[in-house]
PDB file of C-alpha atoms in Angstrom:
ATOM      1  CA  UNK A   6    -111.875  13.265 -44.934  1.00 53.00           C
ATOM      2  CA  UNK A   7    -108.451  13.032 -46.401  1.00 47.00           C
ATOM      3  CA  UNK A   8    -107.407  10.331 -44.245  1.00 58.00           C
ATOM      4  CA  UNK A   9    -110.374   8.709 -45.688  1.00 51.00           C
ATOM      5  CA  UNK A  10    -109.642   9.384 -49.100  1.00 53.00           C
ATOM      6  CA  UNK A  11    -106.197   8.192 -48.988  1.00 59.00           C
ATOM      7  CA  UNK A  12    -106.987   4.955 -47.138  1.00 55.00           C
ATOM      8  CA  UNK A  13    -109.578   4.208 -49.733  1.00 52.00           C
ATOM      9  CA  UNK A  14    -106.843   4.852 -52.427  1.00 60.00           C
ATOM     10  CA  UNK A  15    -104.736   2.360 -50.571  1.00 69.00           C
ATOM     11  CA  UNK A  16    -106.854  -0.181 -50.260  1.00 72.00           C
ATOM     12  CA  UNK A  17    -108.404  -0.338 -54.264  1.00 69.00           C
ATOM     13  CA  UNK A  18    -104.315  -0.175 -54.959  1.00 74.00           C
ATOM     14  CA  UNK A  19    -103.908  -3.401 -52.787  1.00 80.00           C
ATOM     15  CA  UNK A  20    -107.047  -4.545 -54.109  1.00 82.00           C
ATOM     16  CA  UNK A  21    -105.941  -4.076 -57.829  1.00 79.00           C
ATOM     17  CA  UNK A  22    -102.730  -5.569 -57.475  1.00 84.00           C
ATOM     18  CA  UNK A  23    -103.901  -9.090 -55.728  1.00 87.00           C
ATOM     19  CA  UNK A  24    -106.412  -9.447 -58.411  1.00 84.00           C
ATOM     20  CA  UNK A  25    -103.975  -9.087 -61.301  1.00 87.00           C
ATOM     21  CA  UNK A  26    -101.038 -11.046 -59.259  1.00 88.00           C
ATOM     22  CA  UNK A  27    -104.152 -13.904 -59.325  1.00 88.00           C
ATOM     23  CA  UNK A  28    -105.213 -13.529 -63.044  1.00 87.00           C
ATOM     24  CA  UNK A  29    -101.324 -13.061 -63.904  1.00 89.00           C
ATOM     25  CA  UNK A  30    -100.541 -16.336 -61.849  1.00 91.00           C
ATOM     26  CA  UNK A  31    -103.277 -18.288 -63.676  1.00 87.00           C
ATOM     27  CA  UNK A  32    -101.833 -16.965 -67.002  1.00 89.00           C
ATOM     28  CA  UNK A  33     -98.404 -17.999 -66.002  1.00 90.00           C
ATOM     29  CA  UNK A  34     -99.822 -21.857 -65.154  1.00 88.00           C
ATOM     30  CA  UNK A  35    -101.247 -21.614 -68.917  1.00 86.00           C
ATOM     31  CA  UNK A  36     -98.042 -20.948 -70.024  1.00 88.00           C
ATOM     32  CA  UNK A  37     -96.165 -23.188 -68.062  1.00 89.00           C
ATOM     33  CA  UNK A  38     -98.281 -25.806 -70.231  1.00 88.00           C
ATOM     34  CA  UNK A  39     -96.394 -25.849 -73.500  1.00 88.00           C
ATOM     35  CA  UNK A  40     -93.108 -25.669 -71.528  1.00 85.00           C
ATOM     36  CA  UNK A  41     -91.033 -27.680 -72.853  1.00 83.00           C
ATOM     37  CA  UNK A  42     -92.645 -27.795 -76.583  1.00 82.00           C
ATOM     38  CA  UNK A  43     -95.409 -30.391 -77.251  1.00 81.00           C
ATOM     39  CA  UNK A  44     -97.933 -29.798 -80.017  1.00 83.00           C
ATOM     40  CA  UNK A  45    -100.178 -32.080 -78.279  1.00 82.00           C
ATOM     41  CA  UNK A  46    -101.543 -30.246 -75.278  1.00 82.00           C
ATOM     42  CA  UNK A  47    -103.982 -27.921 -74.085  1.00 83.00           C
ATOM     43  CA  UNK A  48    -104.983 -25.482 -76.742  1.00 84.00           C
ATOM     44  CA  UNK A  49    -103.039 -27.093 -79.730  1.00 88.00           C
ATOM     45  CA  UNK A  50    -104.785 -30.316 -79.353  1.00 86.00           C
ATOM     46  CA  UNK A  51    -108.035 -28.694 -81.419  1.00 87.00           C
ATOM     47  CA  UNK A  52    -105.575 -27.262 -83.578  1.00 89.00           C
ATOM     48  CA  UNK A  53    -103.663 -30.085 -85.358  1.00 90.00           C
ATOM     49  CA  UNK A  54    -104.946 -29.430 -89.116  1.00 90.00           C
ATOM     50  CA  UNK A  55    -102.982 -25.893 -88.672  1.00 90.00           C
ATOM     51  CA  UNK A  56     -99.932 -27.639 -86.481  1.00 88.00           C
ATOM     52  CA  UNK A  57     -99.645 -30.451 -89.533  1.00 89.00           C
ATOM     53  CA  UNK A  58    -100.409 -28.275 -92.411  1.00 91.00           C
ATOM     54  CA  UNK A  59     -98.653 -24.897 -91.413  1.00 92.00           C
ATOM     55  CA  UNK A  60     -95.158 -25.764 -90.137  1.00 88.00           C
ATOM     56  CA  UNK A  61     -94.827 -21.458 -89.340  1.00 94.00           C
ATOM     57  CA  UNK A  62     -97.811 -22.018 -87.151  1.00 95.00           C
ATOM     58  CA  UNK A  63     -96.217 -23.504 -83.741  1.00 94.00           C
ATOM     59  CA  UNK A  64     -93.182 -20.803 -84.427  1.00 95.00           C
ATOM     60  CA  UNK A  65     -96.140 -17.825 -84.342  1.00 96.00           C
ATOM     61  CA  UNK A  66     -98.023 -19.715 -81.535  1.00 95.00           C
ATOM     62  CA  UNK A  67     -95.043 -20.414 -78.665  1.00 94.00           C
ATOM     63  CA  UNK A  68     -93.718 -16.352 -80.154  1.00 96.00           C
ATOM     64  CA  UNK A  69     -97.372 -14.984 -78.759  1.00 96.00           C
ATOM     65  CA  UNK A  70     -97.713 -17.490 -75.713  1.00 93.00           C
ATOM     66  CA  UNK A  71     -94.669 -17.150 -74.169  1.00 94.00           C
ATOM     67  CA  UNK A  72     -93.767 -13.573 -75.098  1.00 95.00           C
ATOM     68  CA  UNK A  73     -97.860 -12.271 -73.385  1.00 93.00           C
ATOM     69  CA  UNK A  74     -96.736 -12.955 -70.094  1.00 93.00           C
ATOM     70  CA  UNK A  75     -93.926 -11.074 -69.875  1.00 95.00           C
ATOM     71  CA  UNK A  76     -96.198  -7.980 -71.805  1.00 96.00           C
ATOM     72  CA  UNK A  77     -98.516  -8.285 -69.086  1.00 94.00           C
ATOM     73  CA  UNK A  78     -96.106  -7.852 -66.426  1.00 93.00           C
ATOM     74  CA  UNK A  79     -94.193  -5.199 -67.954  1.00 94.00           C
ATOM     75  CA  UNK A  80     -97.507  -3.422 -68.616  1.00 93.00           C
ATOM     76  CA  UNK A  81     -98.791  -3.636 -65.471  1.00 91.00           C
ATOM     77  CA  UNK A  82     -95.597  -3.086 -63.699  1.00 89.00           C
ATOM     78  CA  UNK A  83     -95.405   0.268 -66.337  1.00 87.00           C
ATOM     79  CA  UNK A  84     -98.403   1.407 -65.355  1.00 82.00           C
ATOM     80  CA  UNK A  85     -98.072   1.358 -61.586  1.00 78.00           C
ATOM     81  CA  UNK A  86     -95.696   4.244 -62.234  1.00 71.00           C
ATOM     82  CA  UNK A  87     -93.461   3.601 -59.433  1.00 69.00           C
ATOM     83  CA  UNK A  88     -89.593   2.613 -59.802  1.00 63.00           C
ATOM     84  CA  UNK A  89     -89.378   0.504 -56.806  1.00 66.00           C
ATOM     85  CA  UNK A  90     -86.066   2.380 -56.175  1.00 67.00           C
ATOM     86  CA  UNK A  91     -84.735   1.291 -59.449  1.00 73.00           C
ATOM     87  CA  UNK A  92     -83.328   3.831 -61.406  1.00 78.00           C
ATOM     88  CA  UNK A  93     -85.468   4.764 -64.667  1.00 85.00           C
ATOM     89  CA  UNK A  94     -87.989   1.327 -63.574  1.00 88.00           C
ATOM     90  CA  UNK A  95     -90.643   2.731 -65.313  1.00 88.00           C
ATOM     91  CA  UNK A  96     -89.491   3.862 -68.515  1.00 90.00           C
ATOM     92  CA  UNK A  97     -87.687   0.469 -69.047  1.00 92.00           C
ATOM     93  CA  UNK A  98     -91.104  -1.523 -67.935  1.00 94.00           C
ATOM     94  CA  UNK A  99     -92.165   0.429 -70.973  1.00 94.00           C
ATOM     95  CA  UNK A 100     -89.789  -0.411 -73.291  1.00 95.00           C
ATOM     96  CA  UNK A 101     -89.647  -4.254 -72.671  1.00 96.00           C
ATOM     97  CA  UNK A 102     -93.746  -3.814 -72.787  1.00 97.00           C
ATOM     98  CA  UNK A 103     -93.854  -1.727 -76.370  1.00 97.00           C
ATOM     99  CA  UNK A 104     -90.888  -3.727 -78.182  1.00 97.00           C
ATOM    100  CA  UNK A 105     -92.460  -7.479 -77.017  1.00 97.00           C
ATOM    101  CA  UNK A 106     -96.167  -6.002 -78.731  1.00 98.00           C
ATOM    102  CA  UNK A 107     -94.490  -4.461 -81.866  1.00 98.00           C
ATOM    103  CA  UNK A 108     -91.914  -6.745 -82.998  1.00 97.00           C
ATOM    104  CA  UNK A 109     -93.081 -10.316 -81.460  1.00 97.00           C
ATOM    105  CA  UNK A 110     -96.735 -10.439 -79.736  1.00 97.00           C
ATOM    106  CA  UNK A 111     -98.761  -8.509 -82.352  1.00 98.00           C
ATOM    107  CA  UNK A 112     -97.566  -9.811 -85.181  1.00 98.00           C
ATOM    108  CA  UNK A 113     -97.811 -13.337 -84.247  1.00 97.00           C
ATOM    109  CA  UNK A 114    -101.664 -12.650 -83.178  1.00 97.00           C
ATOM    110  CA  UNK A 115    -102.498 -11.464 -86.485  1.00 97.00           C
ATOM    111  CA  UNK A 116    -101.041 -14.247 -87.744  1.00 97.00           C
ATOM    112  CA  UNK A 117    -102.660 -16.484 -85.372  1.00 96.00           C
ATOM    113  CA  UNK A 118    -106.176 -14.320 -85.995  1.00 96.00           C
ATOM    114  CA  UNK A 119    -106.700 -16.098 -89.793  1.00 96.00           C
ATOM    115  CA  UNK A 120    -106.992 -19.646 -88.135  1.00 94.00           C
ATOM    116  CA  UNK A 121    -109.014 -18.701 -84.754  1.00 94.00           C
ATOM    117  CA  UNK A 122    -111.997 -21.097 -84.462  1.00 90.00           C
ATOM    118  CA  UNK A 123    -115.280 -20.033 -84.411  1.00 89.00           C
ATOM    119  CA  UNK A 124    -115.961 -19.385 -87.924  1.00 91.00           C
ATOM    120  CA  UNK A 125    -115.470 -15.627 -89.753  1.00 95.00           C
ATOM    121  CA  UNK A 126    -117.037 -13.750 -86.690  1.00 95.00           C
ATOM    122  CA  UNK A 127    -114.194 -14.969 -84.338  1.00 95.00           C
ATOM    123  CA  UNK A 128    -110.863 -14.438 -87.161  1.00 96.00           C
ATOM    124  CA  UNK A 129    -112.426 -10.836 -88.333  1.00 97.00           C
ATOM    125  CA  UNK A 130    -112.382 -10.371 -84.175  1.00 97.00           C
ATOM    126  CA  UNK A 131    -108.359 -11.530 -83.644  1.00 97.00           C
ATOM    127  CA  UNK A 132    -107.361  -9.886 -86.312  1.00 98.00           C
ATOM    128  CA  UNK A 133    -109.111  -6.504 -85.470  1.00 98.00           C
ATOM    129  CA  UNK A 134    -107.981  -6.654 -82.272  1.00 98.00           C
ATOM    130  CA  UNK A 135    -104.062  -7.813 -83.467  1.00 98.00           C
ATOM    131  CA  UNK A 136    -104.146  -4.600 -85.592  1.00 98.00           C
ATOM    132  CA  UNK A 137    -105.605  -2.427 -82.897  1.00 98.00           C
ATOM    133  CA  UNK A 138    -102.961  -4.180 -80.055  1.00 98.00           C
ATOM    134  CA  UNK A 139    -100.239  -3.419 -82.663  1.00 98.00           C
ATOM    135  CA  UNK A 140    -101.280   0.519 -83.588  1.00 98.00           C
ATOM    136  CA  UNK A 141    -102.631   1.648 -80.263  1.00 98.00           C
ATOM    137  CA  UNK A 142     -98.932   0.859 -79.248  1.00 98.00           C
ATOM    138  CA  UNK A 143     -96.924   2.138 -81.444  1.00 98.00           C
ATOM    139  CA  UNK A 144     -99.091   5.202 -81.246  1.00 98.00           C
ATOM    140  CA  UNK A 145     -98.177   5.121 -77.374  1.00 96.00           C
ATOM    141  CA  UNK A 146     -94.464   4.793 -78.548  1.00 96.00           C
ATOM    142  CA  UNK A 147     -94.502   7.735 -81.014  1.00 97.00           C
ATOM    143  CA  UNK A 148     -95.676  10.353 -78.291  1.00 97.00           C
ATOM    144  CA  UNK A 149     -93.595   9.641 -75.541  1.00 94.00           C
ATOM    145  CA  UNK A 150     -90.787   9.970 -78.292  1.00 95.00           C
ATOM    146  CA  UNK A 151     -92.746  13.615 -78.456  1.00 96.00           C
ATOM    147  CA  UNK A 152     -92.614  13.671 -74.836  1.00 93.00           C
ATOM    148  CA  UNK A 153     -96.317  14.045 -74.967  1.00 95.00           C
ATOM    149  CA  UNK A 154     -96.525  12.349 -71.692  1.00 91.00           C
ATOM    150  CA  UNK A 155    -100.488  12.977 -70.841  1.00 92.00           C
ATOM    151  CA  UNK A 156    -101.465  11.344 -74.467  1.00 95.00           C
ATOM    152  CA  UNK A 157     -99.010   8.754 -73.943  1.00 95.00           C
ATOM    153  CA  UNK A 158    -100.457   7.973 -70.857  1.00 93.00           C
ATOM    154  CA  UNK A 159    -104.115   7.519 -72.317  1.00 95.00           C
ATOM    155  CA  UNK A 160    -102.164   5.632 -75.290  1.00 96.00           C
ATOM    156  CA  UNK A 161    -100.919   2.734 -72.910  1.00 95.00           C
ATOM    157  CA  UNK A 162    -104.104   2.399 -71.117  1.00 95.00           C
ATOM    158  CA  UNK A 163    -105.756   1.529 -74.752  1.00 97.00           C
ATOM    159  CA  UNK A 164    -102.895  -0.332 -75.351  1.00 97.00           C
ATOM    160  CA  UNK A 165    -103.219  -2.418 -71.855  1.00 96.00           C
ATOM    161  CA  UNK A 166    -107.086  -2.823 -72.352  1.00 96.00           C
ATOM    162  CA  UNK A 167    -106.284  -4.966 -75.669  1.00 97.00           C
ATOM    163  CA  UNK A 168    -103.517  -6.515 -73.657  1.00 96.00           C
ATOM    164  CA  UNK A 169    -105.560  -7.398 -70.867  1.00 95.00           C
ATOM    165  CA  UNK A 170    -107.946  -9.226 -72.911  1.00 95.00           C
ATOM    166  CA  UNK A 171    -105.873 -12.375 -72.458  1.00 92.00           C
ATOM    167  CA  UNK A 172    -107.195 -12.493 -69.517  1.00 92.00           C
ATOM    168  CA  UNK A 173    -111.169 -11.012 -70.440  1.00 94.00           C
ATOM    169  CA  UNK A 174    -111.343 -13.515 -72.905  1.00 93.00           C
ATOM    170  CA  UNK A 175    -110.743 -16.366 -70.396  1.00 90.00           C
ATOM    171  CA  UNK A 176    -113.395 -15.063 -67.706  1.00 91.00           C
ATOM    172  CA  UNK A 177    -115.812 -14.686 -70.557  1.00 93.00           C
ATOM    173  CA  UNK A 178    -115.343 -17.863 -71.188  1.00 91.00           C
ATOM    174  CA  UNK A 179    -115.747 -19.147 -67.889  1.00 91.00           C
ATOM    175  CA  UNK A 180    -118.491 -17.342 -66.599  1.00 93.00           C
ATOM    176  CA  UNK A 181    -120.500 -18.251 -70.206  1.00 93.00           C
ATOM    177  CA  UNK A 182    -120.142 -21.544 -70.336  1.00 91.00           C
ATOM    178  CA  UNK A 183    -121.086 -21.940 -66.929  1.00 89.00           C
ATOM    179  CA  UNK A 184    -124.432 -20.041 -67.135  1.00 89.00           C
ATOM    180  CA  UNK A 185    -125.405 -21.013 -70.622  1.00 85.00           C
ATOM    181  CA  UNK A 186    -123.802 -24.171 -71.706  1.00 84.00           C
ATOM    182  CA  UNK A 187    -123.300 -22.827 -75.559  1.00 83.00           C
ATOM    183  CA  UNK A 188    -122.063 -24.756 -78.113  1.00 87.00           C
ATOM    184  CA  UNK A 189    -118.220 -24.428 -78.215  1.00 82.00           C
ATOM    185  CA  UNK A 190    -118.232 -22.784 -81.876  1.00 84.00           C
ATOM    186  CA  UNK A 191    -120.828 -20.236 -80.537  1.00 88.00           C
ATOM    187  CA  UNK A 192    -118.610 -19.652 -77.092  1.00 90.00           C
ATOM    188  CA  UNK A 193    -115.127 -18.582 -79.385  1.00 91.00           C
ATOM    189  CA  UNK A 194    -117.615 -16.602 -82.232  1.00 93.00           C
ATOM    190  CA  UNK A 195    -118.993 -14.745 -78.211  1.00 94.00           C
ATOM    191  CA  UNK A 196    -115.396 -14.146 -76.625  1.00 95.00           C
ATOM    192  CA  UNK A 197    -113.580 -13.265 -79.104  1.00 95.00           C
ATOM    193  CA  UNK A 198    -115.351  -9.868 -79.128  1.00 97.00           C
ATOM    194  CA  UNK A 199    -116.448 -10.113 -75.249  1.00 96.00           C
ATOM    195  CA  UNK A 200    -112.849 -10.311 -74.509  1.00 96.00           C
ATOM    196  CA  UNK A 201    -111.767  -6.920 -75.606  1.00 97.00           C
ATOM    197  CA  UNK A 202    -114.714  -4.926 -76.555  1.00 97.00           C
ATOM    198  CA  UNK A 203    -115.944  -4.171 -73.348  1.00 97.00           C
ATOM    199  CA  UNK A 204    -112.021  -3.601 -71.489  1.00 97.00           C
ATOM    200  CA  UNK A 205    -111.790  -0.616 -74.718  1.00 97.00           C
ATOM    201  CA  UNK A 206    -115.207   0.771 -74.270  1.00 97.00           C
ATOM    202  CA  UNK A 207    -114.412   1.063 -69.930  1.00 95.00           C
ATOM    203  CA  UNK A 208    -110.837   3.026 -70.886  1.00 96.00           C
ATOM    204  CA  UNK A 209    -112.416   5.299 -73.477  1.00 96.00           C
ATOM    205  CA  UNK A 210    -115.100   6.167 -70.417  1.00 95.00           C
ATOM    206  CA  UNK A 211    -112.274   6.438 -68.234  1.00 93.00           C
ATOM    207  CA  UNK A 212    -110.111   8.724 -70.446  1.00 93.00           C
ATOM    208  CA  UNK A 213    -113.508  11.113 -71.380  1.00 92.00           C
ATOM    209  CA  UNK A 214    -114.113  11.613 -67.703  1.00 87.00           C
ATOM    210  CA  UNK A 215    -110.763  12.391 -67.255  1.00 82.00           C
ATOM    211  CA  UNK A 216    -109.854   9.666 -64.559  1.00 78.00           C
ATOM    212  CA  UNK A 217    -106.977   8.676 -66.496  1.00 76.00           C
TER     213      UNK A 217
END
């Protein structure tokens, strides 16, 4: 029975790691898209009013694009809680994760929130979820400075739930526009709340059953 249990273990571990190296390596190809810097691909493309009018907007834009990937491999690296035989691995997976989110990644979301398409629904969303990112973090920070190690835990998981919504966001997206074929206004007003509200909602389950 223990054999069992521990094999199961194993194998959602393996499972949980393949499908984040996939979403992570489909993140990375995003990225990879305004390397080197061209306001005329991809995402900027529908957002030329806000590249021509607001000279500080590419400087917040490239700060949140290329800074998230390297937040969601910290995090996720973090939150494996192993050190791979490197000495203090975790605890510096944490600090690379909490200083990109505080100083660079947040801020530049916010930021970014004000000119989201998608009307008032989908800016009210980014920014919500900028503030939230930036709080639920620094929260995280301030207990392990406590050394309150089992809320600082819990912290990080809220923390990663807004951080994986890079990733929510984009399967939302996928999976409604394939089934429904919405107008694209309506699709951003939809994600921007499908792509974080339900990761939050799964970790506050998680933490009030006590399985993390």
């Amino acid at each position: 029975m223990l054999s069992a249990k521990r094999n199961i273990s194993r194998l959602s571990k393996i499972l949980l790691i393949t499908g984040f190296g996939y979403f992570f390596w489909l993140m990375l190809k995003i990225t990879l898209e305004y390397i080197p810097f061209n306001p005329n691909v991809s995402f900027l493309m529908i957002k030329q009013t806000e590249v021509e009018q607001k000279p500080e907007y590419l400087y917040f834009f490239y700060t949140h694009v290329y800074t998230s990937i390297f937040i969601l491999l910290s995090g996720f690296l973090a939150i494996l809680r192993k050190d791979f035989g490197v000495k203090n691995f975790h605890k510096n997976m944490g600090k690379i994760y909490i200083f990109l989110i505080l100083i660079l990644a947040a801020p530049s979301g916010i930021y970014m929130g004000f000119f989201a398409n998608g009307g008032i629904l989908s800016k009210v969303s980014f920014v919500i979820l900028g503030i939230l990112w930036w709080c639920s973090t620094f929260k995280a920070y301030r207990l392990a400075l406590q050394r309150k190690f089992k809320d600082h835990k819990q912290w990080m998981w809220r923390s990663f739930a807004f951080t994986l919504s890079a990733i929510t966001l984009r399967m939302w997206k996928v999976i409604i526009v394939y089934l429904f074929h919405p107008d694209p206004m309506d699709v951003y007003q939809i994600i921007a709340w499908a792509g974080w509200v339900p990761n939050i909602l799964i970790i506050e389950y998680l933490i009030t059953k006590k399985q993390i």
